Coordinates of C-alpha atoms in Angstrom, one line a residue:
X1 CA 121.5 94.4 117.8
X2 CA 118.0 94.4 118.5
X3 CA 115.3 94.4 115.4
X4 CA 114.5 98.5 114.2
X5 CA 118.3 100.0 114.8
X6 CA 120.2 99.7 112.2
X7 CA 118.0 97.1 110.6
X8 CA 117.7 97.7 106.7
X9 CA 114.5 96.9 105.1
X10 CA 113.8 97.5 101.1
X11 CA 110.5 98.7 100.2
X12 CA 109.0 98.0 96.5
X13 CA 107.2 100.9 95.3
X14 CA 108.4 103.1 98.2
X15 CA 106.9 106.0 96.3
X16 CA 103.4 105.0 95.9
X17 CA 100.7 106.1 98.2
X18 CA 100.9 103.3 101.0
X19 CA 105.2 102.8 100.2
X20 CA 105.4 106.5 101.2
X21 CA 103.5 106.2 104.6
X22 CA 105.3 102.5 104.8
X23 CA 109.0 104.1 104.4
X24 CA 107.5 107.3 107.2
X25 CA 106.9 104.3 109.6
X26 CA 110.2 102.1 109.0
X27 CA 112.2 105.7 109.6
X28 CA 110.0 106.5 113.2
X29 CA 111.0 103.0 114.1
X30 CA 114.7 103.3 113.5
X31 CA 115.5 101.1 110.6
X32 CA 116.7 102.4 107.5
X33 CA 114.9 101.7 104.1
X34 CA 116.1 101.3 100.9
X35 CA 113.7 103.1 98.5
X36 CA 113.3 101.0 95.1
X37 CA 110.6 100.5 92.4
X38 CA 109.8 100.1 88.7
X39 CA 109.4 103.9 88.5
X40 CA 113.1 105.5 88.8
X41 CA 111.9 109.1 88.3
X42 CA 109.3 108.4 90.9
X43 CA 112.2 107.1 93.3
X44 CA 114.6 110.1 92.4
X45 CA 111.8 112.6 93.5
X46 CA 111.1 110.4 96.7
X47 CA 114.6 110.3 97.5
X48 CA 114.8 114.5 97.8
X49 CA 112.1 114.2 100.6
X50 CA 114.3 111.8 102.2
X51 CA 118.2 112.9 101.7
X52 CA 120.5 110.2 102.4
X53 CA 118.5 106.7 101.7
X54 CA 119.4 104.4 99.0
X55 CA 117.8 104.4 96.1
X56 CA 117.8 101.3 93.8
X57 CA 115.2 101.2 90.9
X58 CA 114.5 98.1 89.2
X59 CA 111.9 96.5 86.9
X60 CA 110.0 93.8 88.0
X61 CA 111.4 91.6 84.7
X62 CA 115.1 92.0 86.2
X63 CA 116.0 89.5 88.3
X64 CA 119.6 91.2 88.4
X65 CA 117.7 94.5 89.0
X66 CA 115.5 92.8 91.7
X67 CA 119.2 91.6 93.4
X68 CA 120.9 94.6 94.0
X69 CA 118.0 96.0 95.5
X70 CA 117.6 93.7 98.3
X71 CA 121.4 93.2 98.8
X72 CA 122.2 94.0 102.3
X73 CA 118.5 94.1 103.3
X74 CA 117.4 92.0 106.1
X75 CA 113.7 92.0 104.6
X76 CA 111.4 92.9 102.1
X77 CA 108.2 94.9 101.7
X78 CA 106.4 94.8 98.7
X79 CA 103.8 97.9 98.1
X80 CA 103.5 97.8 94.3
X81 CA 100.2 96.6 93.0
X82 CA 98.9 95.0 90.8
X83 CA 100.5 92.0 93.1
X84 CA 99.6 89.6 90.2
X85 CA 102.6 91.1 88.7
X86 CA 104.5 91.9 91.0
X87 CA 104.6 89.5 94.2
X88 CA 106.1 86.8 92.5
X89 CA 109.3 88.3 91.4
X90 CA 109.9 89.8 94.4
X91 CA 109.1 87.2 96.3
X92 CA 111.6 85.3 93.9
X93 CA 114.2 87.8 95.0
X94 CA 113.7 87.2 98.7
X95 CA 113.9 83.8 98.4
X96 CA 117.8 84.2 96.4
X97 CA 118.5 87.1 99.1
X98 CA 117.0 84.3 101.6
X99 CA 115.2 87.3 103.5
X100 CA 111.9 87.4 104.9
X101 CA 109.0 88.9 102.2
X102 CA 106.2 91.1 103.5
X103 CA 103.4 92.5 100.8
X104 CA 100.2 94.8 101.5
X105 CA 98.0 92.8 98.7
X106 CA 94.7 92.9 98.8
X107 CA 94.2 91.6 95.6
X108 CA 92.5 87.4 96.6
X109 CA 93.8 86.0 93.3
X110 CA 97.4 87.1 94.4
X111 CA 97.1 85.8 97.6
X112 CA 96.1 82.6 96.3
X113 CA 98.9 82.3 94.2
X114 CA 101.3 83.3 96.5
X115 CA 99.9 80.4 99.2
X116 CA 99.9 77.5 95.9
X117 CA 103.0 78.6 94.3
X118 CA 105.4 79.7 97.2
X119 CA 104.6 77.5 100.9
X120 CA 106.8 74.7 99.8
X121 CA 109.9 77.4 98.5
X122 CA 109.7 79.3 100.9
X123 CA 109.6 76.3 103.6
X124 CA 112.4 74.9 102.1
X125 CA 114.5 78.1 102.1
X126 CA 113.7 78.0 105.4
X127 CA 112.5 81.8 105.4
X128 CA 108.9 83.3 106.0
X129 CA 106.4 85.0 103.5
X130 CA 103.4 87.1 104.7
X131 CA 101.2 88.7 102.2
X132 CA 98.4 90.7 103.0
X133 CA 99.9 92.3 105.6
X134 CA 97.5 95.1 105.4
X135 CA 94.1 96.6 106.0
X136 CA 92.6 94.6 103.5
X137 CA 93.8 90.5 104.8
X138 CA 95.9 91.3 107.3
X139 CA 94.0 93.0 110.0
X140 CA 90.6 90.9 109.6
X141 CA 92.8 88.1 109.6
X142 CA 94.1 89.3 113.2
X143 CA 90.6 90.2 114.6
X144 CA 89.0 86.9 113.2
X145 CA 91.9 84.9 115.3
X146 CA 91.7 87.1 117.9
X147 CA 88.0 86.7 118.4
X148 CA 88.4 83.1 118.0
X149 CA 90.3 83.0 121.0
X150 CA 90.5 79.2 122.2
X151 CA 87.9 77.9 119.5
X152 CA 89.8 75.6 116.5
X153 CA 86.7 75.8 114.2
X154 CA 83.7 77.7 113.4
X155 CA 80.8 77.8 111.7
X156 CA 81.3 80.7 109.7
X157 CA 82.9 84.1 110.4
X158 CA 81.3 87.4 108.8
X159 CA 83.8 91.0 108.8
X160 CA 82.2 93.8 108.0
X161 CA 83.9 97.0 106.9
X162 CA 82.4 100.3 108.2
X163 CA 84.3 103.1 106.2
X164 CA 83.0 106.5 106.2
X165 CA 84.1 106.6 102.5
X166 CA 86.7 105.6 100.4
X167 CA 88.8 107.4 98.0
X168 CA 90.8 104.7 95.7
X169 CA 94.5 105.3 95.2
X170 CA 95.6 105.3 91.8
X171 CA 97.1 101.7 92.4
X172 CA 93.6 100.5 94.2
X173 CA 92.5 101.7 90.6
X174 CA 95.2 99.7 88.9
X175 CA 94.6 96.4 91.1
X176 CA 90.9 96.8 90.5
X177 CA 91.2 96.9 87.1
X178 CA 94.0 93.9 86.5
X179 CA 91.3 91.4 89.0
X180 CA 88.2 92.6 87.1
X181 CA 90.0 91.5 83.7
X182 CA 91.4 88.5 85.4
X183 CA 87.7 87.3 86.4
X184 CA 86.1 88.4 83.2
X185 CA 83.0 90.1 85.1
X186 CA 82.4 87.8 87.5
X187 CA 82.3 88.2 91.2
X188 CA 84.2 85.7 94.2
X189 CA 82.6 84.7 97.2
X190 CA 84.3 81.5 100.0
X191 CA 81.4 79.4 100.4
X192 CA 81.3 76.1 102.0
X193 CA 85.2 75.6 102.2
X194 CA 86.0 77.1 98.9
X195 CA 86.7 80.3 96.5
X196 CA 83.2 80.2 93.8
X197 CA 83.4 82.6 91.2
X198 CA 79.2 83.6 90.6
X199 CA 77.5 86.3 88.4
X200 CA 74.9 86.9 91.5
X201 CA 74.3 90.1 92.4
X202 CA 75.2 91.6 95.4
X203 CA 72.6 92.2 98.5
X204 CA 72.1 95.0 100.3
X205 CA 71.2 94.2 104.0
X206 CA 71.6 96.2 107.3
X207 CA 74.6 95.7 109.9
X208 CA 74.0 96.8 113.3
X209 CA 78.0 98.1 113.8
X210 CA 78.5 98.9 117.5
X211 CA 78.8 102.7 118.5
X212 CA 79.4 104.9 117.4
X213 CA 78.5 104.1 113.6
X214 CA 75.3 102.0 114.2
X215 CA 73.4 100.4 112.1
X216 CA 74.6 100.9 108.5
X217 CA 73.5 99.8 104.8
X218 CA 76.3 97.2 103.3
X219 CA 77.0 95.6 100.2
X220 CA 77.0 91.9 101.0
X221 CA 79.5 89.4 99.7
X222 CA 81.6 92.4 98.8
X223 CA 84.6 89.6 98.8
X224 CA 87.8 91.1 100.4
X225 CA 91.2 89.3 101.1
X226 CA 89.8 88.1 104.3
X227 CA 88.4 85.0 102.3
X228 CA 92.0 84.2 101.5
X229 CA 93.7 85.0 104.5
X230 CA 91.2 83.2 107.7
X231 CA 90.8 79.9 106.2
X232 CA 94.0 79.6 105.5
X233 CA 94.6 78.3 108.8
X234 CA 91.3 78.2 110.5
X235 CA 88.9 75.6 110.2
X236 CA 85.7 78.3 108.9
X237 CA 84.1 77.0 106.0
X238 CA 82.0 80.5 105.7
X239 CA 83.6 83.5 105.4
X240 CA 81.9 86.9 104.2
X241 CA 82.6 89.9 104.1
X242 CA 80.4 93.3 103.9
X243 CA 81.7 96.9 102.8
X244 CA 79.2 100.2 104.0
X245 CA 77.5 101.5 100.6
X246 CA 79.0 104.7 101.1
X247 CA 82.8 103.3 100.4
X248 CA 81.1 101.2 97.7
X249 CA 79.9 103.6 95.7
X250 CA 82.9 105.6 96.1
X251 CA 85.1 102.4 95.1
X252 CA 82.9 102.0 92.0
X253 CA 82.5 105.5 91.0
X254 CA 85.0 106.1 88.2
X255 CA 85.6 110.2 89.4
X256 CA 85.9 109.5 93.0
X257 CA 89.5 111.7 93.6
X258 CA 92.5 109.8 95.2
X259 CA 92.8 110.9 99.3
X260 CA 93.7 114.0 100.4
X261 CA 95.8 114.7 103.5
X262 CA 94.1 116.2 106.7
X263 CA 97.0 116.2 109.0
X264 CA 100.9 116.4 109.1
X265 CA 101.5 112.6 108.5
X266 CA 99.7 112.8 105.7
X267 CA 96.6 111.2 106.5
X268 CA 92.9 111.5 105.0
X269 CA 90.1 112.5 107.3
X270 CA 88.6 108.5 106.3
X271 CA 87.5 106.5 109.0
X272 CA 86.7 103.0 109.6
X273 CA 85.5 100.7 112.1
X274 CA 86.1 96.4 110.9
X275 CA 83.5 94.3 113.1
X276 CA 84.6 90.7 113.2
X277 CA 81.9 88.3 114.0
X278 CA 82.2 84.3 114.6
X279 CA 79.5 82.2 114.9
X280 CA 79.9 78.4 116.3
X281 CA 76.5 76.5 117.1
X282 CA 74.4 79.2 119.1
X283 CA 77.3 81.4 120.6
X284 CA 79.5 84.2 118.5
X285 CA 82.5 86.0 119.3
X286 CA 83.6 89.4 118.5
X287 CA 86.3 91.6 118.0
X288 CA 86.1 95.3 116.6
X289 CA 88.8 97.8 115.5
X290 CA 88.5 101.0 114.2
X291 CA 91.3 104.0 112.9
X292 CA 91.6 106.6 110.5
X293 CA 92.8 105.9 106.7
X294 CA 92.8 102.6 105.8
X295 CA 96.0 102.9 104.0
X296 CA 97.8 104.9 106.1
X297 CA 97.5 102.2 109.0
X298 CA 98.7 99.4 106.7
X299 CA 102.1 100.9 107.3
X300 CA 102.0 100.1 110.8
X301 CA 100.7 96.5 110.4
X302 CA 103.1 96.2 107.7
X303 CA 106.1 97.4 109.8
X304 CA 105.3 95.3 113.0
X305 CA 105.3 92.2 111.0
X306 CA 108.8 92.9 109.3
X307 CA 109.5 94.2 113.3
X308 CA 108.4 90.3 114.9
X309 CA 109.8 88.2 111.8
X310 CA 113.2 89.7 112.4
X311 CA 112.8 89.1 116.2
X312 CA 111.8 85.6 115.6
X313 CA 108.5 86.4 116.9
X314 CA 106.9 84.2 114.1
X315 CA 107.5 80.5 114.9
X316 CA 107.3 79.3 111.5
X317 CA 108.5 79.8 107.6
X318 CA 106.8 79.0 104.6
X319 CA 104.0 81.4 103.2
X320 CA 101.4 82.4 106.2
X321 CA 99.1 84.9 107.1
X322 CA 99.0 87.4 110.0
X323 CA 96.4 85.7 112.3
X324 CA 98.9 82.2 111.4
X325 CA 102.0 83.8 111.5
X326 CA 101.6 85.7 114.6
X327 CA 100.2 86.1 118.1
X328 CA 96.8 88.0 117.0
X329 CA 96.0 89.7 120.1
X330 CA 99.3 90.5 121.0
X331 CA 100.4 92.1 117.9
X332 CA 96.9 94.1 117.9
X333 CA 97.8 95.7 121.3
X334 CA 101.3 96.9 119.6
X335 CA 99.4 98.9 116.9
X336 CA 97.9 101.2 119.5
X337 CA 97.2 104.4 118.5
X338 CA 97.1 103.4 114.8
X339 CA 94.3 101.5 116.1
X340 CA 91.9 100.8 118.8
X341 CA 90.3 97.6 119.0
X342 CA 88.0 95.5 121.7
X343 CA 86.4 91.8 121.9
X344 CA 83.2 90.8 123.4
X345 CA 82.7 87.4 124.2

């Protein structure tokens, strides 16, 4: 049996904004999810939208829990933030189920921990982890490698996020709040090969975004997961990323409300347009994609990954991240419509 029919895949915190569009997407594909989570009420209500799923709650402190809610599955994918608490035991699950885990984290600090902690487990286990596997990571990750193209190294790479806005989840509030505690006020930046931690504050500058956004205002060194995700297995010893003032302001405004949906699939009317620049010696490389609702396409990246590990499309096991783990071109052409993207040379 090919990967999709039949194929069950459990999805941790399958009620949450991002789980709910993630379990949408396993269903369209034909595999059948298993709904579980810290919150059982949460999972109970869930489950009456979607008669005839599994539902299996379970703390993230109950290994046992954890267990019985991946037995049977042929994968994982982990959409409960803050991932500082949670990847770890899950992953820890996956690893005893010996099952491929796949997380949406956006969070750097978790990614980091899931790269130091987990490569050598999960290598010897002889099974794959891919974190990030989302807006946020995942898909600059993708657009970095794919703009690469057949370049090993380069000077720096720079990803800016054109987002006509953003309205925070309650779990993007959550996330926020557990790295800005972690960090103790200070800010992260990847700067000559490395992860500094500074009190700097952040420049405003212009970024001339193709069409049709133009040139916007961005925040720069607004430090996403990308820092974590690219040099991780490409040689770039500057990474930045920007984010449009717009979304900034709406990330950093404490009244901002959660989306609201626009269409039937329960979408926001948000756009976004992620403009992937590298620069070696005097030439640069690009690749652009752009969507609508940044956490509504996650699901899709999410759900091809778990779709190409189980078709042992990824070539490898340990912890890696998308651009590593898979053929970044080729896996951006399979998220068309979710998302449109093009390179310039």
């Amino acid at each position: 049996m090919g990967p999709g029919p039949g194929h069950t895949v459990a999805v941790f915190g399958a009620y949450g904004h991002t789980g709910r569009f993630v379990v949408a997407e396993l269903l369209e594909r034909g595999f059948v999810p298993v709904l579980s989570g810290r919150d059982a009420d949460k999972l109970r209500a869930l489950a009456a939208s979607r008669p005839g799923l599994d539902v299996r709650p379970a703390p993230v402190d109950d290994p046992a829990a954890l267990d019985r809610a991946l037995a049977g599955a042929a994968a994982v994918i982990n959409c409960a933030g803050p991932f500082t608490t949670t990847a770890a035991p899950v992953i820890e699950a996956a690893l005893r189920a010996g099952i491929p885990y796949i997380d949406v984290a956006a969070e750097i600090e978790a990614n980091t921990d899931t790269l130091a902690h987990f490569a050598d487990r999960a290598r010897a286990a002889k099974t794959v982890v891919v974190p990030a596997m989302a807006f946020y990571g995942g898909l600059g990750d993708l657009l970095v490698t794919t703009a690469m193209g057949d370049w090993t190294a380069a000077d720096e790479a720079h990803i800016a996020y054109g987002l006509s806005g953003w309205h925070p989840t309650p779990g993007t509030r959550v996330a926020g709040a557990a790295v800005q505690a972690r960090r103790d006020g200070q800010r992260v930046r990847f700067r000559q090969g490395r992860l500094e931690y500074h009190r700097d504050d952040l420049p405003t500058l212009d970024w001339h975004f193709p069409a049709p956004l133009g040139t916007r205002a961005v925040i720069g060194e607004f430090t996403m997961a990308d820092v974590v995700t690219v040099p991780s297995h490409l040689s770039v010893p500057e990474v930045r990323t920007y984010m449009t003032t717009e979304a900034a302001g709406d990330l950093a405004a404490p009244d901002t409300p959660a989306p609201t949906a626009v269409d039937g699939s329960g979408r926001s009317a948000q756009t976004f347009l992620v403009d992937a620049v590298v620069r070696s010696g005097g030439t640069e490389r690009r690749a652009t994609a752009w969507g609508q609702d940044i956490y509504a396409v996650t699901a899709p990246l999410a759900v091809e990954a778990v779709r190409r590990v189980l078709d042992g499309r990824t070539g490898r096991t340990g912890v890696a991240f998308a651009g590593d783990v898979f053929d970044a071109p080729d896996f951006l052409d399979a998220l068309a419509p979710h998302i449109t993207y093009s390179t310039t040379a």
